[in-house]
Structures are given as structure tokens and as C-alpha cells.
PDB file of N, CA and C in Angstrom:
ATOM      1  N   UNK X   1     -22.942  -0.747 -10.263  1.00  0.00           N
ATOM      2  CA  UNK X   1     -23.523  -1.687  -9.511  1.00  0.00           C
ATOM      3  C   UNK X   1     -23.635  -3.058 -10.223  1.00  0.00           C
ATOM      4  N   UNK X   2     -23.205  -4.062  -9.574  1.00  0.00           N
ATOM      5  CA  UNK X   2     -23.166  -5.406 -10.144  1.00  0.00           C
ATOM      6  C   UNK X   2     -24.643  -5.978 -10.085  1.00  0.00           C
ATOM      7  N   UNK X   3     -25.011  -6.688 -11.160  1.00  0.00           N
ATOM      8  CA  UNK X   3     -26.388  -7.304 -11.194  1.00  0.00           C
ATOM      9  C   UNK X   3     -26.423  -8.662 -10.517  1.00  0.00           C
ATOM     10  N   UNK X   4     -25.457  -8.993  -9.646  1.00  0.00           N
ATOM     11  CA  UNK X   4     -25.445 -10.246  -8.904  1.00  0.00           C
ATOM     12  C   UNK X   4     -25.320 -10.026  -7.443  1.00  0.00           C
ATOM     13  N   UNK X   5     -25.847 -11.009  -6.654  1.00  0.00           N
ATOM     14  CA  UNK X   5     -25.524 -11.004  -5.248  1.00  0.00           C
ATOM     15  C   UNK X   5     -24.195 -11.522  -4.975  1.00  0.00           C
ATOM     16  N   UNK X   6     -23.708 -11.183  -3.741  1.00  0.00           N
ATOM     17  CA  UNK X   6     -22.392 -11.647  -3.413  1.00  0.00           C
ATOM     18  C   UNK X   6     -22.335 -13.182  -3.433  1.00  0.00           C
ATOM     19  N   UNK X   7     -23.383 -13.840  -3.045  1.00  0.00           N
ATOM     20  CA  UNK X   7     -23.497 -15.281  -3.031  1.00  0.00           C
ATOM     21  C   UNK X   7     -23.428 -15.859  -4.474  1.00  0.00           C
ATOM     22  N   UNK X   8     -24.189 -15.190  -5.358  1.00  0.00           N
ATOM     23  CA  UNK X   8     -24.116 -15.647  -6.687  1.00  0.00           C
ATOM     24  C   UNK X   8     -22.767 -15.486  -7.329  1.00  0.00           C
ATOM     25  N   UNK X   9     -21.863 -14.685  -6.831  1.00  0.00           N
ATOM     26  CA  UNK X   9     -20.534 -14.452  -7.449  1.00  0.00           C
ATOM     27  C   UNK X   9     -19.516 -15.389  -6.980  1.00  0.00           C
ATOM     28  N   UNK X  10     -19.738 -16.087  -5.891  1.00  0.00           N
ATOM     29  CA  UNK X  10     -18.702 -16.917  -5.260  1.00  0.00           C
ATOM     30  C   UNK X  10     -18.149 -18.001  -6.169  1.00  0.00           C
ATOM     31  N   UNK X  11     -19.005 -18.900  -6.758  1.00  0.00           N
ATOM     32  CA  UNK X  11     -18.491 -19.907  -7.669  1.00  0.00           C
ATOM     33  C   UNK X  11     -17.867 -19.370  -8.954  1.00  0.00           C
ATOM     34  N   UNK X  12     -18.482 -18.407  -9.622  1.00  0.00           N
ATOM     35  CA  UNK X  12     -17.847 -17.855 -10.823  1.00  0.00           C
ATOM     36  C   UNK X  12     -16.529 -17.287 -10.588  1.00  0.00           C
ATOM     37  N   UNK X  13     -16.420 -16.590  -9.421  1.00  0.00           N
ATOM     38  CA  UNK X  13     -15.104 -15.940  -9.068  1.00  0.00           C
ATOM     39  C   UNK X  13     -14.089 -16.916  -8.805  1.00  0.00           C
ATOM     40  N   UNK X  14     -14.457 -18.006  -8.085  1.00  0.00           N
ATOM     41  CA  UNK X  14     -13.460 -19.043  -7.842  1.00  0.00           C
ATOM     42  C   UNK X  14     -12.915 -19.701  -9.146  1.00  0.00           C
ATOM     43  N   UNK X  15     -13.904 -19.958  -9.991  1.00  0.00           N
ATOM     44  CA  UNK X  15     -13.443 -20.488 -11.347  1.00  0.00           C
ATOM     45  C   UNK X  15     -12.563 -19.603 -12.208  1.00  0.00           C
ATOM     46  N   UNK X  16     -12.914 -18.337 -12.157  1.00  0.00           N
ATOM     47  CA  UNK X  16     -12.065 -17.392 -12.808  1.00  0.00           C
ATOM     48  C   UNK X  16     -10.728 -17.264 -12.220  1.00  0.00           C
ATOM     49  N   UNK X  17     -10.565 -17.253 -10.916  1.00  0.00           N
ATOM     50  CA  UNK X  17      -9.333 -17.120 -10.225  1.00  0.00           C
ATOM     51  C   UNK X  17      -8.451 -18.400 -10.528  1.00  0.00           C
ATOM     52  N   UNK X  18      -9.142 -19.514 -10.567  1.00  0.00           N
ATOM     53  CA  UNK X  18      -8.435 -20.759 -10.810  1.00  0.00           C
ATOM     54  C   UNK X  18      -7.747 -20.807 -12.161  1.00  0.00           C
ATOM     55  N   UNK X  19      -8.326 -20.101 -13.087  1.00  0.00           N
ATOM     56  CA  UNK X  19      -7.673 -19.968 -14.488  1.00  0.00           C
ATOM     57  C   UNK X  19      -6.329 -19.528 -14.494  1.00  0.00           C
ATOM     58  N   UNK X  20      -6.098 -18.514 -13.618  1.00  0.00           N
ATOM     59  CA  UNK X  20      -4.722 -17.938 -13.573  1.00  0.00           C
ATOM     60  C   UNK X  20      -3.902 -18.146 -12.394  1.00  0.00           C
ATOM     61  N   UNK X  21      -4.331 -19.136 -11.559  1.00  0.00           N
ATOM     62  CA  UNK X  21      -3.588 -19.467 -10.325  1.00  0.00           C
ATOM     63  C   UNK X  21      -2.179 -20.032 -10.690  1.00  0.00           C
ATOM     64  N   UNK X  22      -2.097 -20.641 -11.884  1.00  0.00           N
ATOM     65  CA  UNK X  22      -0.794 -21.210 -12.228  1.00  0.00           C
ATOM     66  C   UNK X  22       0.292 -20.075 -12.419  1.00  0.00           C
ATOM     67  N   UNK X  23      -0.101 -18.940 -12.662  1.00  0.00           N
ATOM     68  CA  UNK X  23       0.824 -17.790 -12.738  1.00  0.00           C
ATOM     69  C   UNK X  23       1.477 -17.543 -11.432  1.00  0.00           C
ATOM     70  N   UNK X  24       0.731 -17.566 -10.414  1.00  0.00           N
ATOM     71  CA  UNK X  24       1.217 -17.382  -9.030  1.00  0.00           C
ATOM     72  C   UNK X  24       2.061 -18.581  -8.550  1.00  0.00           C
ATOM     73  N   UNK X  25       1.547 -19.790  -8.853  1.00  0.00           N
ATOM     74  CA  UNK X  25       2.126 -20.922  -8.387  1.00  0.00           C
ATOM     75  C   UNK X  25       3.526 -21.153  -9.007  1.00  0.00           C
ATOM     76  N   UNK X  26       3.678 -20.869 -10.321  1.00  0.00           N
ATOM     77  CA  UNK X  26       4.975 -21.082 -10.950  1.00  0.00           C
ATOM     78  C   UNK X  26       6.088 -20.274 -10.282  1.00  0.00           C
ATOM     79  N   UNK X  27       5.783 -19.276  -9.597  1.00  0.00           N
ATOM     80  CA  UNK X  27       6.749 -18.389  -8.865  1.00  0.00           C
ATOM     81  C   UNK X  27       6.809 -18.670  -7.373  1.00  0.00           C
ATOM     82  N   UNK X  28       6.168 -19.814  -6.952  1.00  0.00           N
ATOM     83  CA  UNK X  28       6.228 -20.080  -5.573  1.00  0.00           C
ATOM     84  C   UNK X  28       5.111 -19.427  -4.693  1.00  0.00           C
ATOM     85  N   UNK X  29       4.133 -18.795  -5.322  1.00  0.00           N
ATOM     86  CA  UNK X  29       3.114 -18.105  -4.608  1.00  0.00           C
ATOM     87  C   UNK X  29       1.729 -18.763  -4.711  1.00  0.00           C
ATOM     88  N   UNK X  30       0.779 -18.148  -4.259  1.00  0.00           N
ATOM     89  CA  UNK X  30      -0.552 -18.473  -4.303  1.00  0.00           C
ATOM     90  C   UNK X  30      -1.482 -17.504  -3.710  1.00  0.00           C
ATOM     91  N   UNK X  31      -2.751 -17.898  -3.574  1.00  0.00           N
ATOM     92  CA  UNK X  31      -3.719 -17.046  -2.895  1.00  0.00           C
ATOM     93  C   UNK X  31      -4.791 -17.826  -2.211  1.00  0.00           C
ATOM     94  N   UNK X  32      -5.367 -17.209  -1.207  1.00  0.00           N
ATOM     95  CA  UNK X  32      -6.497 -17.807  -0.549  1.00  0.00           C
ATOM     96  C   UNK X  32      -7.683 -16.952  -0.903  1.00  0.00           C
ATOM     97  N   UNK X  33      -8.787 -17.479  -1.387  1.00  0.00           N
ATOM     98  CA  UNK X  33      -9.982 -16.787  -1.628  1.00  0.00           C
ATOM     99  C   UNK X  33     -10.792 -16.636  -0.268  1.00  0.00           C
ATOM    100  N   UNK X  34     -10.974 -15.327   0.063  1.00  0.00           N
ATOM    101  CA  UNK X  34     -11.545 -14.975   1.266  1.00  0.00           C
ATOM    102  C   UNK X  34     -13.128 -14.833   1.247  1.00  0.00           C
ATOM    103  N   UNK X  35     -13.545 -14.227   0.110  1.00  0.00           N
ATOM    104  CA  UNK X  35     -15.032 -13.997  -0.044  1.00  0.00           C
ATOM    105  C   UNK X  35     -15.340 -12.832  -0.948  1.00  0.00           C
ATOM    106  N   UNK X  36     -16.577 -12.564  -1.062  1.00  0.00           N
ATOM    107  CA  UNK X  36     -17.091 -11.444  -1.832  1.00  0.00           C
ATOM    108  C   UNK X  36     -18.005 -10.572  -0.976  1.00  0.00           C
ATOM    109  N   UNK X  37     -17.754  -9.286  -0.892  1.00  0.00           N
ATOM    110  CA  UNK X  37     -18.633  -8.377  -0.202  1.00  0.00           C
ATOM    111  C   UNK X  37     -18.832  -7.133  -1.023  1.00  0.00           C
ATOM    112  N   UNK X  38     -20.137  -6.843  -1.274  1.00  0.00           N
ATOM    113  CA  UNK X  38     -20.578  -5.701  -2.007  1.00  0.00           C
ATOM    114  C   UNK X  38     -19.882  -5.699  -3.410  1.00  0.00           C
ATOM    115  N   UNK X  39     -19.773  -6.792  -4.011  1.00  0.00           N
ATOM    116  CA  UNK X  39     -19.139  -6.938  -5.390  1.00  0.00           C
ATOM    117  C   UNK X  39     -17.688  -6.866  -5.507  1.00  0.00           C
ATOM    118  N   UNK X  40     -17.062  -6.827  -4.263  1.00  0.00           N
ATOM    119  CA  UNK X  40     -15.589  -6.732  -4.275  1.00  0.00           C
ATOM    120  C   UNK X  40     -15.072  -8.068  -3.801  1.00  0.00           C
ATOM    121  N   UNK X  41     -14.117  -8.616  -4.631  1.00  0.00           N
ATOM    122  CA  UNK X  41     -13.503  -9.866  -4.281  1.00  0.00           C
ATOM    123  C   UNK X  41     -12.322  -9.759  -3.456  1.00  0.00           C
ATOM    124  N   UNK X  42     -12.243 -10.546  -2.340  1.00  0.00           N
ATOM    125  CA  UNK X  42     -11.113 -10.405  -1.423  1.00  0.00           C
ATOM    126  C   UNK X  42     -10.320 -11.614  -1.409  1.00  0.00           C
ATOM    127  N   UNK X  43      -9.086 -11.448  -1.501  1.00  0.00           N
ATOM    128  CA  UNK X  43      -8.023 -12.609  -1.507  1.00  0.00           C
ATOM    129  C   UNK X  43      -6.956 -12.280  -0.494  1.00  0.00           C
ATOM    130  N   UNK X  44      -6.228 -13.297  -0.192  1.00  0.00           N
ATOM    131  CA  UNK X  44      -4.998 -13.150   0.615  1.00  0.00           C
ATOM    132  C   UNK X  44      -3.849 -13.829  -0.054  1.00  0.00           C
ATOM    133  N   UNK X  45      -2.918 -12.961  -0.474  1.00  0.00           N
ATOM    134  CA  UNK X  45      -1.739 -13.587  -1.223  1.00  0.00           C
ATOM    135  C   UNK X  45      -0.845 -14.292  -0.204  1.00  0.00           C
ATOM    136  N   UNK X  46      -0.363 -15.388  -0.700  1.00  0.00           N
ATOM    137  CA  UNK X  46       0.456 -16.313   0.213  1.00  0.00           C
ATOM    138  C   UNK X  46       1.792 -16.673  -0.511  1.00  0.00           C
ATOM    139  N   UNK X  47       2.720 -17.340   0.188  1.00  0.00           N
ATOM    140  CA  UNK X  47       3.897 -17.811  -0.360  1.00  0.00           C
ATOM    141  C   UNK X  47       4.766 -16.622  -0.873  1.00  0.00           C
ATOM    142  N   UNK X  48       5.402 -16.874  -1.993  1.00  0.00           N
ATOM    143  CA  UNK X  48       6.276 -15.848  -2.581  1.00  0.00           C
ATOM    144  C   UNK X  48       5.554 -14.556  -2.952  1.00  0.00           C
ATOM    145  N   UNK X  49       4.215 -14.647  -3.294  1.00  0.00           N
ATOM    146  CA  UNK X  49       3.436 -13.502  -3.658  1.00  0.00           C
ATOM    147  C   UNK X  49       3.304 -12.473  -2.493  1.00  0.00           C
ATOM    148  N   UNK X  50       3.303 -12.929  -1.297  1.00  0.00           N
ATOM    149  CA  UNK X  50       3.100 -12.104  -0.165  1.00  0.00           C
ATOM    150  C   UNK X  50       4.298 -11.168  -0.017  1.00  0.00           C
ATOM    151  N   UNK X  51       4.087  -9.865  -0.199  1.00  0.00           N
ATOM    152  CA  UNK X  51       5.126  -8.885  -0.154  1.00  0.00           C
ATOM    153  C   UNK X  51       5.890  -8.678  -1.394  1.00  0.00           C
ATOM    154  N   UNK X  52       5.568  -9.356  -2.475  1.00  0.00           N
ATOM    155  CA  UNK X  52       6.280  -9.237  -3.735  1.00  0.00           C
ATOM    156  C   UNK X  52       5.938  -7.858  -4.337  1.00  0.00           C
ATOM    157  N   UNK X  53       6.980  -7.285  -4.872  1.00  0.00           N
ATOM    158  CA  UNK X  53       6.790  -5.953  -5.502  1.00  0.00           C
ATOM    159  C   UNK X  53       5.860  -6.003  -6.701  1.00  0.00           C
ATOM    160  N   UNK X  54       5.776  -7.095  -7.366  1.00  0.00           N
ATOM    161  CA  UNK X  54       4.972  -7.226  -8.551  1.00  0.00           C
ATOM    162  C   UNK X  54       3.583  -7.777  -8.209  1.00  0.00           C
ATOM    163  N   UNK X  55       3.256  -8.002  -7.019  1.00  0.00           N
ATOM    164  CA  UNK X  55       1.973  -8.511  -6.717  1.00  0.00           C
ATOM    165  C   UNK X  55       0.806  -7.656  -6.970  1.00  0.00           C
ATOM    166  N   UNK X  56       0.960  -6.388  -6.842  1.00  0.00           N
ATOM    167  CA  UNK X  56      -0.128  -5.410  -7.205  1.00  0.00           C
ATOM    168  C   UNK X  56      -0.473  -5.473  -8.666  1.00  0.00           C
ATOM    169  N   UNK X  57       0.648  -5.509  -9.478  1.00  0.00           N
ATOM    170  CA  UNK X  57       0.427  -5.618 -10.961  1.00  0.00           C
ATOM    171  C   UNK X  57      -0.241  -6.869 -11.358  1.00  0.00           C
ATOM    172  N   UNK X  58       0.119  -7.970 -10.751  1.00  0.00           N
ATOM    173  CA  UNK X  58      -0.365  -9.259 -11.010  1.00  0.00           C
ATOM    174  C   UNK X  58      -1.867  -9.282 -10.692  1.00  0.00           C
ATOM    175  N   UNK X  59      -2.222  -8.659  -9.502  1.00  0.00           N
ATOM    176  CA  UNK X  59      -3.629  -8.641  -9.129  1.00  0.00           C
ATOM    177  C   UNK X  59      -4.450  -7.862 -10.133  1.00  0.00           C
ATOM    178  N   UNK X  60      -3.991  -6.580 -10.447  1.00  0.00           N
ATOM    179  CA  UNK X  60      -4.800  -5.752 -11.246  1.00  0.00           C
ATOM    180  C   UNK X  60      -4.804  -6.149 -12.744  1.00  0.00           C
ATOM    181  N   UNK X  61      -3.716  -6.419 -13.272  1.00  0.00           N
ATOM    182  CA  UNK X  61      -3.615  -6.667 -14.731  1.00  0.00           C
ATOM    183  C   UNK X  61      -3.716  -8.124 -15.160  1.00  0.00           C
ATOM    184  N   UNK X  62      -3.665  -9.040 -14.126  1.00  0.00           N
ATOM    185  CA  UNK X  62      -3.771 -10.526 -14.329  1.00  0.00           C
ATOM    186  C   UNK X  62      -5.204 -10.999 -13.871  1.00  0.00           C
ATOM    187  N   UNK X  63      -5.251 -11.112 -12.608  1.00  0.00           N
ATOM    188  CA  UNK X  63      -6.442 -11.724 -11.923  1.00  0.00           C
ATOM    189  C   UNK X  63      -7.711 -10.894 -12.011  1.00  0.00           C
ATOM    190  N   UNK X  64      -7.532  -9.545 -11.676  1.00  0.00           N
ATOM    191  CA  UNK X  64      -8.762  -8.693 -11.804  1.00  0.00           C
ATOM    192  C   UNK X  64      -9.260  -8.562 -13.190  1.00  0.00           C
ATOM    193  N   UNK X  65      -8.305  -8.464 -14.140  1.00  0.00           N
ATOM    194  CA  UNK X  65      -8.693  -8.311 -15.541  1.00  0.00           C
ATOM    195  C   UNK X  65      -9.468  -9.487 -16.079  1.00  0.00           C
ATOM    196  N   UNK X  66      -9.014 -10.666 -15.609  1.00  0.00           N
ATOM    197  CA  UNK X  66      -9.828 -11.849 -15.958  1.00  0.00           C
ATOM    198  C   UNK X  66     -11.086 -11.972 -15.334  1.00  0.00           C
ATOM    199  N   UNK X  67     -11.264 -11.461 -14.071  1.00  0.00           N
ATOM    200  CA  UNK X  67     -12.610 -11.440 -13.440  1.00  0.00           C
ATOM    201  C   UNK X  67     -13.523 -10.496 -14.259  1.00  0.00           C
ATOM    202  N   UNK X  68     -13.027  -9.343 -14.728  1.00  0.00           N
ATOM    203  CA  UNK X  68     -13.769  -8.427 -15.444  1.00  0.00           C
ATOM    204  C   UNK X  68     -14.327  -8.990 -16.780  1.00  0.00           C
ATOM    205  N   UNK X  69     -13.436  -9.788 -17.359  1.00  0.00           N
ATOM    206  CA  UNK X  69     -13.717 -10.423 -18.644  1.00  0.00           C
ATOM    207  C   UNK X  69     -14.792 -11.503 -18.442  1.00  0.00           C
ATOM    208  N   UNK X  70     -14.543 -12.382 -17.347  1.00  0.00           N
ATOM    209  CA  UNK X  70     -15.437 -13.495 -17.229  1.00  0.00           C
ATOM    210  C   UNK X  70     -16.721 -13.157 -16.553  1.00  0.00           C
ATOM    211  N   UNK X  71     -16.767 -12.208 -15.710  1.00  0.00           N
ATOM    212  CA  UNK X  71     -17.987 -11.868 -14.869  1.00  0.00           C
ATOM    213  C   UNK X  71     -18.698 -10.492 -15.205  1.00  0.00           C
ATOM    214  N   UNK X  72     -17.952  -9.405 -14.893  1.00  0.00           N
ATOM    215  CA  UNK X  72     -18.551  -8.097 -15.095  1.00  0.00           C
ATOM    216  C   UNK X  72     -17.492  -7.129 -15.095  1.00  0.00           C
ATOM    217  N   UNK X  73     -17.569  -6.040 -15.863  1.00  0.00           N
ATOM    218  CA  UNK X  73     -16.563  -5.022 -15.990  1.00  0.00           C
ATOM    219  C   UNK X  73     -16.373  -4.192 -14.712  1.00  0.00           C
ATOM    220  N   UNK X  74     -17.199  -4.283 -13.769  1.00  0.00           N
ATOM    221  CA  UNK X  74     -17.256  -3.415 -12.567  1.00  0.00           C
ATOM    222  C   UNK X  74     -16.748  -4.117 -11.327  1.00  0.00           C
ATOM    223  N   UNK X  75     -16.391  -5.415 -11.535  1.00  0.00           N
ATOM    224  CA  UNK X  75     -15.934  -6.157 -10.387  1.00  0.00           C
ATOM    225  C   UNK X  75     -14.499  -5.780 -10.019  1.00  0.00           C
ATOM    226  N   UNK X  76     -14.165  -5.808  -8.743  1.00  0.00           N
ATOM    227  CA  UNK X  76     -12.789  -5.414  -8.369  1.00  0.00           C
ATOM    228  C   UNK X  76     -12.223  -6.480  -7.468  1.00  0.00           C
ATOM    229  N   UNK X  77     -10.916  -6.466  -7.297  1.00  0.00           N
ATOM    230  CA  UNK X  77     -10.213  -7.488  -6.583  1.00  0.00           C
ATOM    231  C   UNK X  77      -9.257  -6.764  -5.601  1.00  0.00           C
ATOM    232  N   UNK X  78      -9.266  -7.236  -4.269  1.00  0.00           N
ATOM    233  CA  UNK X  78      -8.453  -6.532  -3.269  1.00  0.00           C
ATOM    234  C   UNK X  78      -7.744  -7.635  -2.453  1.00  0.00           C
ATOM    235  N   UNK X  79      -6.436  -7.461  -2.198  1.00  0.00           N
ATOM    236  CA  UNK X  79      -5.651  -8.323  -1.365  1.00  0.00           C
ATOM    237  C   UNK X  79      -5.652  -7.812   0.027  1.00  0.00           C
ATOM    238  N   UNK X  80      -6.025  -8.663   1.013  1.00  0.00           N
ATOM    239  CA  UNK X  80      -5.992  -8.300   2.444  1.00  0.00           C
ATOM    240  C   UNK X  80      -4.860  -8.957   3.030  1.00  0.00           C
ATOM    241  N   UNK X  81      -3.909  -8.148   3.505  1.00  0.00           N
ATOM    242  CA  UNK X  81      -2.622  -8.782   4.088  1.00  0.00           C
ATOM    243  C   UNK X  81      -2.964  -9.540   5.451  1.00  0.00           C
ATOM    244  N   UNK X  82      -4.073  -9.108   6.082  1.00  0.00           N
ATOM    245  CA  UNK X  82      -4.483  -9.718   7.368  1.00  0.00           C
ATOM    246  C   UNK X  82      -5.305 -11.014   7.170  1.00  0.00           C
ATOM    247  N   UNK X  83      -5.528 -11.462   5.891  1.00  0.00           N
ATOM    248  CA  UNK X  83      -6.227 -12.648   5.608  1.00  0.00           C
ATOM    249  C   UNK X  83      -7.678 -12.637   6.165  1.00  0.00           C
ATOM    250  N   UNK X  84      -8.004 -13.904   6.621  1.00  0.00           N
ATOM    251  CA  UNK X  84      -9.422 -14.184   7.025  1.00  0.00           C
ATOM    252  C   UNK X  84      -9.832 -13.243   8.254  1.00  0.00           C
ATOM    253  N   UNK X  85      -8.860 -12.956   9.123  1.00  0.00           N
ATOM    254  CA  UNK X  85      -9.161 -12.150  10.259  1.00  0.00           C
ATOM    255  C   UNK X  85      -9.519 -10.696   9.875  1.00  0.00           C
ATOM    256  N   UNK X  86      -8.810 -10.184   8.853  1.00  0.00           N
ATOM    257  CA  UNK X  86      -9.190  -8.868   8.366  1.00  0.00           C
ATOM    258  C   UNK X  86     -10.459  -8.873   7.544  1.00  0.00           C
ATOM    259  N   UNK X  87     -10.699  -9.960   6.786  1.00  0.00           N
ATOM    260  CA  UNK X  87     -11.952 -10.108   6.043  1.00  0.00           C
ATOM    261  C   UNK X  87     -13.083 -10.123   6.988  1.00  0.00           C
ATOM    262  N   UNK X  88     -13.021 -10.756   8.093  1.00  0.00           N
ATOM    263  CA  UNK X  88     -14.112 -10.958   9.005  1.00  0.00           C
ATOM    264  C   UNK X  88     -14.578  -9.576   9.639  1.00  0.00           C
ATOM    265  N   UNK X  89     -13.643  -8.605   9.652  1.00  0.00           N
ATOM    266  CA  UNK X  89     -13.809  -7.312  10.263  1.00  0.00           C
ATOM    267  C   UNK X  89     -14.498  -6.285   9.247  1.00  0.00           C
ATOM    268  N   UNK X  90     -14.625  -6.704   7.987  1.00  0.00           N
ATOM    269  CA  UNK X  90     -15.234  -5.871   6.996  1.00  0.00           C
ATOM    270  C   UNK X  90     -16.694  -5.781   7.184  1.00  0.00           C
TER     271      UNK X  90
END
């Protein structure tokens, strides 16, 4: 259980994701930050990252790893292919 509310996590999560956004952008991709629910960070991969075979590895061992270092070891990151519409249904 994370010792932070979802609202408290938003700005630190955005700052952490921004640190590694260049990794996605250099290959023509990117992400949209959708929000945080129950300590889970939701994003939507866009551009070349959408559907890329390496996107799961990039999320897990790049972006999520940085979130765990910067914020808390129990935080997790999930890509929602349906974007904001899918996030709204959670």
C-alpha cells in the first residue's frame, strides 16, 4: 500500500515520467499521462510506441523502474490502449 493519495502522486509522477520521455520521443513515440488510481499510474502510448513490440519492456524496465526509484517501490505503470475513454471507465 502506497503512503500517498492518488492526488499527491500526480505531480511527482509527471516529473518522473518527463525524465525519460526523451527515450520514447527519439524513436518517434510518446505518451499521454491519464492519471493515477489506487496507486497505479495509467498512460496511453502514442506515435511509434503504440503497438511497438518493445513498448512493454520500455514501460516496465524504463518508465516504471524510474517511478519506483523516484517515488515508491510499490508503484506500478499500465498502458491503456483505449486512452482517456478507457481510463474514465476504471
